[in-house]
Amino acid sequence: MIKEDKKIQNHDILKIVGYADKISVKPGENIDFKISTTSSNYSTSIVRLCGGITNSEIADLPIEIIDADCNGTYNGRLQTINAGSYAKLPLPESIFENGEFTVLMWVYATSPMLNREQILWSSQSINYNGARLFIDKAGHLSFAIKNDKNQSYQVKSDKSLEEKTWYLVAATYSIRDQKIGLYRRRCSGWTMEDKEQHITLVTDVDITNVRVSNTFLAAEQNPQLDGENHLHFNGKIENPKFIKIALNASQLQDVYSGKKIEEINNNFIANYDFGLEIASDKLIDKSSNAYHGAIYHTPTRAVTSHSWTGKKLDFKLSPDQYAAIHFHEDDIEDANWDTDVSWELPLGLKSGAYALKLEADGDIDYIPFFVRPYETSKKSKILFLVPTNTYLAYANERLFNLPLDAFMDHELELAKQDRYLIAHPEFGKSIYDTHTDGSGVHYSSRLRPIMNLRPHYRNWLNGFIRHLAADLYISGWLEKRGHQYDIATDEDLDKLGVDLLDQYQVLITGSHPEYWTRPMLEALQHFQSNGGRLMYMGGNGFYWVTSIDPKRPHLVEVRRGNSGTRSWDSPPGEVFHSTTGECGGLWRHNGYIPQSLVGIGLAAMGWGKCCGYRLLPDSKDERAKFIFEGIKDDEIIGDFGYIMGGAVGDEVDRYDLSLGTPKHALRLATATGLDNNYQLVHEDLLFTAPGQGGSENELVRADMTYFEIEGGGAVFSVGSINWAGSMAWNNYDNNVAKISDNVLNRFLFED
């Protein structure tokens, strides 16, 4: 149960928010900050984040203020976001001058009854004259024209469009015949024939003189909002065609039947094939005019068309069956705010976690970023890899809207950042959420304010700390111990690969490295096989196939597939990533099983009782004795912590030889004290059965493991997201921190 009212309307819950144009930056580069505030002025300071929150009552952070020329006071301003995906087509301004035309396309509306208009196509002048094809408030297909004398006509279908059903739709105009026409034909399902055609006489509405300034698909410009787009369409559009003649019913029926009509081919204004260049934001016009368009705010590509047969599941093998685009009213790629503060990083700046601290009328916000080392500087032996893909996957997630009471033993309490998100849906969603039409969110961008990517954010899920705030416990441990270390992000590793990891002796992960790309995994394998030592300091790692768009690195893509613990299912035929072409779903099903990489893999998740580890006989093995120096045989490891009160909880991993754990791996410790809020993951079940909870199934546990790799490499894995929160307990003076110290010291200095 949520303590706060979900229907929050207060838009001033936080007085200041912002984001940066980069998440990873090196000395000598520039970083731009985009800020919005309701205050007349605000102050800024660059800070180095030296650890995480250790006081449950306040959000004080251990920080170091950096002397930066951007520190100071600035005038405030409010910046807004115009969310919703659409396409813009560079059709000629004289599109109507021939006196007749046809626009036709395949349409699949996912929420036709939206109680507002939804634009399919709009070609208008600067005075908003012209033509538009749309779905009205009641779900009826409608076509309207308007001339420069403010005269207009509209025609609409008798029946509403059915939800999630393909239709061929067309609108025609002929000044010679003084007619406008509207045609629709259902193309799927075992139903009675469903087609409509409407012709309306227009005796005095001549739009041949209208000069079009813009043509859009899935939205149109709003004359009341300074040209911002509105009336966004939810659903798929396929193969829009613009033709210089008015097609009759017989010709439209031929189009529906798939026949090629020579008269159409000779009169194209534009003919868009969305099955081409799917990995881009381009729309290819196959006509000789080459009026190539573009999409904005990343609608979903690599989605099935009306002709999809199911014989090809990979869009690259049959692009004609994936020639559609799924638009959403809540898509967002770039908030597109103006820059307010810029900073050029000095060449001597130390690698680490940083933020721009914002203060306005008593409110504080942090815009985090990570400083990687300068190329020519001497590298440390330690690299802390910040799991920024995970941060983006969870960016602005709104799962607190789900009925989760049965999965946890505490009351949900929303942070100010979550309440702000409720009031600002335009900030976009996470890959865990669904769009307003119920389809899964496939892409997440960092070019927007991300309210849960904050060092002082307390997650609603467990009432304490997760993600960045938890990972600061790990970097805080390195700070506390005085280790020299460098920081890099998932984005850096995806781009640089082995060239990045080859510079280091020890790689330390964050608490939840769940979202890895194939280039990252390939680099990790190379690192391990060439003497690298890995400390996997969390749980549920290396789980989902993830893509970083090669041309737009601010964008990650995830397709859930039809297995794994997930909040939505991929529709049939829509598992392959549009940005890279690889198959989505679990890495376990795509060549990289976590147990084979790091000894353990996801076993269960839950948000109930936490616990600690008990040592197993393998802890006494000569190969592992160094790990437990200073630890008593009967000592419980981590029955304390800043995250849910224990080192084992949230999401946990286990050792499993049947899933690829190396046979020589040591199972050092285990935690089996989880309750039935923790359930065995779906992918481990062949059929549903009772007795899958933590108190009933021995597979629901966290295991701590260690194994060596020929050539000098080694892997130490802890098996729980909560490890970091226990490591920081009592100022890093505890057995979790001691074990972490023992492993790192050996990994650093052992030849």
JSON list of N, CA and C in Angstrom, two decimals, residues 415-441:
[
{"chain": "A", "resi": 415, "resn": "ALA", "atom": "N", "xyz": [9.18, 8.56, -2.55]},
{"chain": "A", "resi": 415, "resn": "ALA", "atom": "CA", "xyz": [10.08, 9.70, -2.38]},
{"chain": "A", "resi": 415, "resn": "ALA", "atom": "C", "xyz": [9.54, 10.89, -3.15]},
{"chain": "A", "resi": 416, "resn": "LYS", "atom": "N", "xyz": [10.09, 12.07, -2.87]},
{"chain": "A", "resi": 416, "resn": "LYS", "atom": "CA", "xyz": [9.66, 13.27, -3.58]},
{"chain": "A", "resi": 416, "resn": "LYS", "atom": "C", "xyz": [9.87, 13.12, -5.09]},
{"chain": "A", "resi": 417, "resn": "GLN", "atom": "N", "xyz": [10.95, 12.43, -5.46]},
{"chain": "A", "resi": 417, "resn": "GLN", "atom": "CA", "xyz": [11.22, 12.26, -6.88]},
{"chain": "A", "resi": 417, "resn": "GLN", "atom": "C", "xyz": [10.13, 11.43, -7.56]},
{"chain": "A", "resi": 418, "resn": "ASP", "atom": "N", "xyz": [9.62, 10.38, -6.88]},
{"chain": "A", "resi": 418, "resn": "ASP", "atom": "CA", "xyz": [8.55, 9.58, -7.44]},
{"chain": "A", "resi": 418, "resn": "ASP", "atom": "C", "xyz": [7.26, 10.37, -7.54]},
{"chain": "A", "resi": 419, "resn": "ARG", "atom": "N", "xyz": [6.97, 11.16, -6.52]},
{"chain": "A", "resi": 419, "resn": "ARG", "atom": "CA", "xyz": [5.76, 11.97, -6.55]},
{"chain": "A", "resi": 419, "resn": "ARG", "atom": "C", "xyz": [5.84, 13.03, -7.66]},
{"chain": "A", "resi": 420, "resn": "TYR", "atom": "N", "xyz": [7.04, 13.52, -7.89]},
{"chain": "A", "resi": 420, "resn": "TYR", "atom": "CA", "xyz": [7.24, 14.48, -8.98]},
{"chain": "A", "resi": 420, "resn": "TYR", "atom": "C", "xyz": [6.98, 13.82, -10.33]},
{"chain": "A", "resi": 421, "resn": "LEU", "atom": "N", "xyz": [7.42, 12.55, -10.47]},
{"chain": "A", "resi": 421, "resn": "LEU", "atom": "CA", "xyz": [7.18, 11.82, -11.72]},
{"chain": "A", "resi": 421, "resn": "LEU", "atom": "C", "xyz": [5.69, 11.66, -12.00]},
{"chain": "A", "resi": 422, "resn": "ILE", "atom": "N", "xyz": [4.92, 11.38, -10.97]},
{"chain": "A", "resi": 422, "resn": "ILE", "atom": "CA", "xyz": [3.48, 11.23, -11.14]},
{"chain": "A", "resi": 422, "resn": "ILE", "atom": "C", "xyz": [2.88, 12.51, -11.70]},
{"chain": "A", "resi": 423, "resn": "ALA", "atom": "N", "xyz": [3.38, 13.63, -11.23]},
{"chain": "A", "resi": 423, "resn": "ALA", "atom": "CA", "xyz": [2.89, 14.92, -11.71]},
{"chain": "A", "resi": 423, "resn": "ALA", "atom": "C", "xyz": [3.45, 15.30, -13.07]},
{"chain": "A", "resi": 424, "resn": "HIS", "atom": "N", "xyz": [4.51, 14.60, -13.52]},
{"chain": "A", "resi": 424, "resn": "HIS", "atom": "CA", "xyz": [5.17, 14.95, -14.79]},
{"chain": "A", "resi": 424, "resn": "HIS", "atom": "C", "xyz": [5.33, 13.71, -15.67]},
{"chain": "A", "resi": 425, "resn": "PRO", "atom": "N", "xyz": [4.24, 13.20, -16.23]},
{"chain": "A", "resi": 425, "resn": "PRO", "atom": "CA", "xyz": [4.35, 12.03, -17.10]},
{"chain": "A", "resi": 425, "resn": "PRO", "atom": "C", "xyz": [5.21, 12.26, -18.34]},
{"chain": "A", "resi": 426, "resn": "GLU", "atom": "N", "xyz": [5.39, 13.54, -18.72]},
{"chain": "A", "resi": 426, "resn": "GLU", "atom": "CA", "xyz": [6.17, 13.84, -19.92]},
{"chain": "A", "resi": 426, "resn": "GLU", "atom": "C", "xyz": [7.66, 13.53, -19.75]},
{"chain": "A", "resi": 427, "resn": "PHE", "atom": "N", "xyz": [8.11, 13.22, -18.52]},
{"chain": "A", "resi": 427, "resn": "PHE", "atom": "CA", "xyz": [9.51, 12.86, -18.31]},
{"chain": "A", "resi": 427, "resn": "PHE", "atom": "C", "xyz": [9.83, 11.45, -18.81]},
{"chain": "A", "resi": 428, "resn": "GLY", "atom": "N", "xyz": [8.80, 10.73, -19.23]},
{"chain": "A", "resi": 428, "resn": "GLY", "atom": "CA", "xyz": [9.03, 9.42, -19.82]},
{"chain": "A", "resi": 428, "resn": "GLY", "atom": "C", "xyz": [9.12, 8.31, -18.81]},
{"chain": "A", "resi": 429, "resn": "LYS", "atom": "N", "xyz": [9.23, 7.11, -19.34]},
{"chain": "A", "resi": 429, "resn": "LYS", "atom": "CA", "xyz": [9.16, 5.90, -18.51]},
{"chain": "A", "resi": 429, "resn": "LYS", "atom": "C", "xyz": [10.43, 5.08, -18.64]},
{"chain": "A", "resi": 430, "resn": "SER", "atom": "N", "xyz": [10.44, 3.98, -17.89]},
{"chain": "A", "resi": 430, "resn": "SER", "atom": "CA", "xyz": [11.57, 3.05, -17.92]},
{"chain": "A", "resi": 430, "resn": "SER", "atom": "C", "xyz": [11.22, 1.86, -18.79]},
{"chain": "A", "resi": 431, "resn": "ILE", "atom": "N", "xyz": [12.20, 1.00, -18.99]},
{"chain": "A", "resi": 431, "resn": "ILE", "atom": "CA", "xyz": [11.99, -0.21, -19.76]},
{"chain": "A", "resi": 431, "resn": "ILE", "atom": "C", "xyz": [11.20, -1.24, -18.95]},
{"chain": "A", "resi": 432, "resn": "TYR", "atom": "N", "xyz": [10.92, -0.95, -17.70]},
{"chain": "A", "resi": 432, "resn": "TYR", "atom": "CA", "xyz": [10.06, -1.80, -16.88]},
{"chain": "A", "resi": 432, "resn": "TYR", "atom": "C", "xyz": [8.58, -1.43, -17.02]},
{"chain": "A", "resi": 433, "resn": "ASP", "atom": "N", "xyz": [8.31, -0.28, -17.59]},
{"chain": "A", "resi": 433, "resn": "ASP", "atom": "CA", "xyz": [6.95, 0.22, -17.66]},
{"chain": "A", "resi": 433, "resn": "ASP", "atom": "C", "xyz": [6.31, -0.11, -19.00]},
{"chain": "A", "resi": 434, "resn": "THR", "atom": "N", "xyz": [5.02, 0.15, -19.08]},
{"chain": "A", "resi": 434, "resn": "THR", "atom": "CA", "xyz": [4.31, 0.03, -20.35]},
{"chain": "A", "resi": 434, "resn": "THR", "atom": "C", "xyz": [3.83, 1.42, -20.77]},
{"chain": "A", "resi": 435, "resn": "HIS", "atom": "N", "xyz": [3.68, 1.57, -22.08]},
{"chain": "A", "resi": 435, "resn": "HIS", "atom": "CA", "xyz": [3.12, 2.80, -22.62]},
{"chain": "A", "resi": 435, "resn": "HIS", "atom": "C", "xyz": [1.64, 2.90, -22.25]},
{"chain": "A", "resi": 436, "resn": "THR", "atom": "N", "xyz": [1.05, 4.03, -22.51]},
{"chain": "A", "resi": 436, "resn": "THR", "atom": "CA", "xyz": [-0.36, 4.23, -22.17]},
{"chain": "A", "resi": 436, "resn": "THR", "atom": "C", "xyz": [-1.26, 3.28, -22.95]},
{"chain": "A", "resi": 437, "resn": "ASP", "atom": "N", "xyz": [-0.78, 2.73, -24.08]},
{"chain": "A", "resi": 437, "resn": "ASP", "atom": "CA", "xyz": [-1.60, 1.79, -24.83]},
{"chain": "A", "resi": 437, "resn": "ASP", "atom": "C", "xyz": [-1.36, 0.35, -24.41]},
{"chain": "A", "resi": 438, "resn": "GLY", "atom": "N", "xyz": [-0.54, 0.15, -23.36]},
{"chain": "A", "resi": 438, "resn": "GLY", "atom": "CA", "xyz": [-0.30, -1.18, -22.83]},
{"chain": "A", "resi": 438, "resn": "GLY", "atom": "C", "xyz": [0.90, -1.90, -23.41]},
{"chain": "A", "resi": 439, "resn": "SER", "atom": "N", "xyz": [1.52, -1.36, -24.44]},
{"chain": "A", "resi": 439, "resn": "SER", "atom": "CA", "xyz": [2.70, -2.01, -25.02]},
{"chain": "A", "resi": 439, "resn": "SER", "atom": "C", "xyz": [3.94, -1.69, -24.19]},
{"chain": "A", "resi": 440, "resn": "GLY", "atom": "N", "xyz": [4.92, -2.60, -24.23]},
{"chain": "A", "resi": 440, "resn": "GLY", "atom": "CA", "xyz": [6.12, -2.42, -23.44]},
{"chain": "A", "resi": 440, "resn": "GLY", "atom": "C", "xyz": [7.01, -1.31, -23.95]},
{"chain": "A", "resi": 441, "resn": "VAL", "atom": "N", "xyz": [7.72, -0.66, -23.04]},
{"chain": "A", "resi": 441, "resn": "VAL", "atom": "CA", "xyz": [8.68, 0.39, -23.40]},
{"chain": "A", "resi": 441, "resn": "VAL", "atom": "C", "xyz": [9.99, -0.30, -23.77]}
]
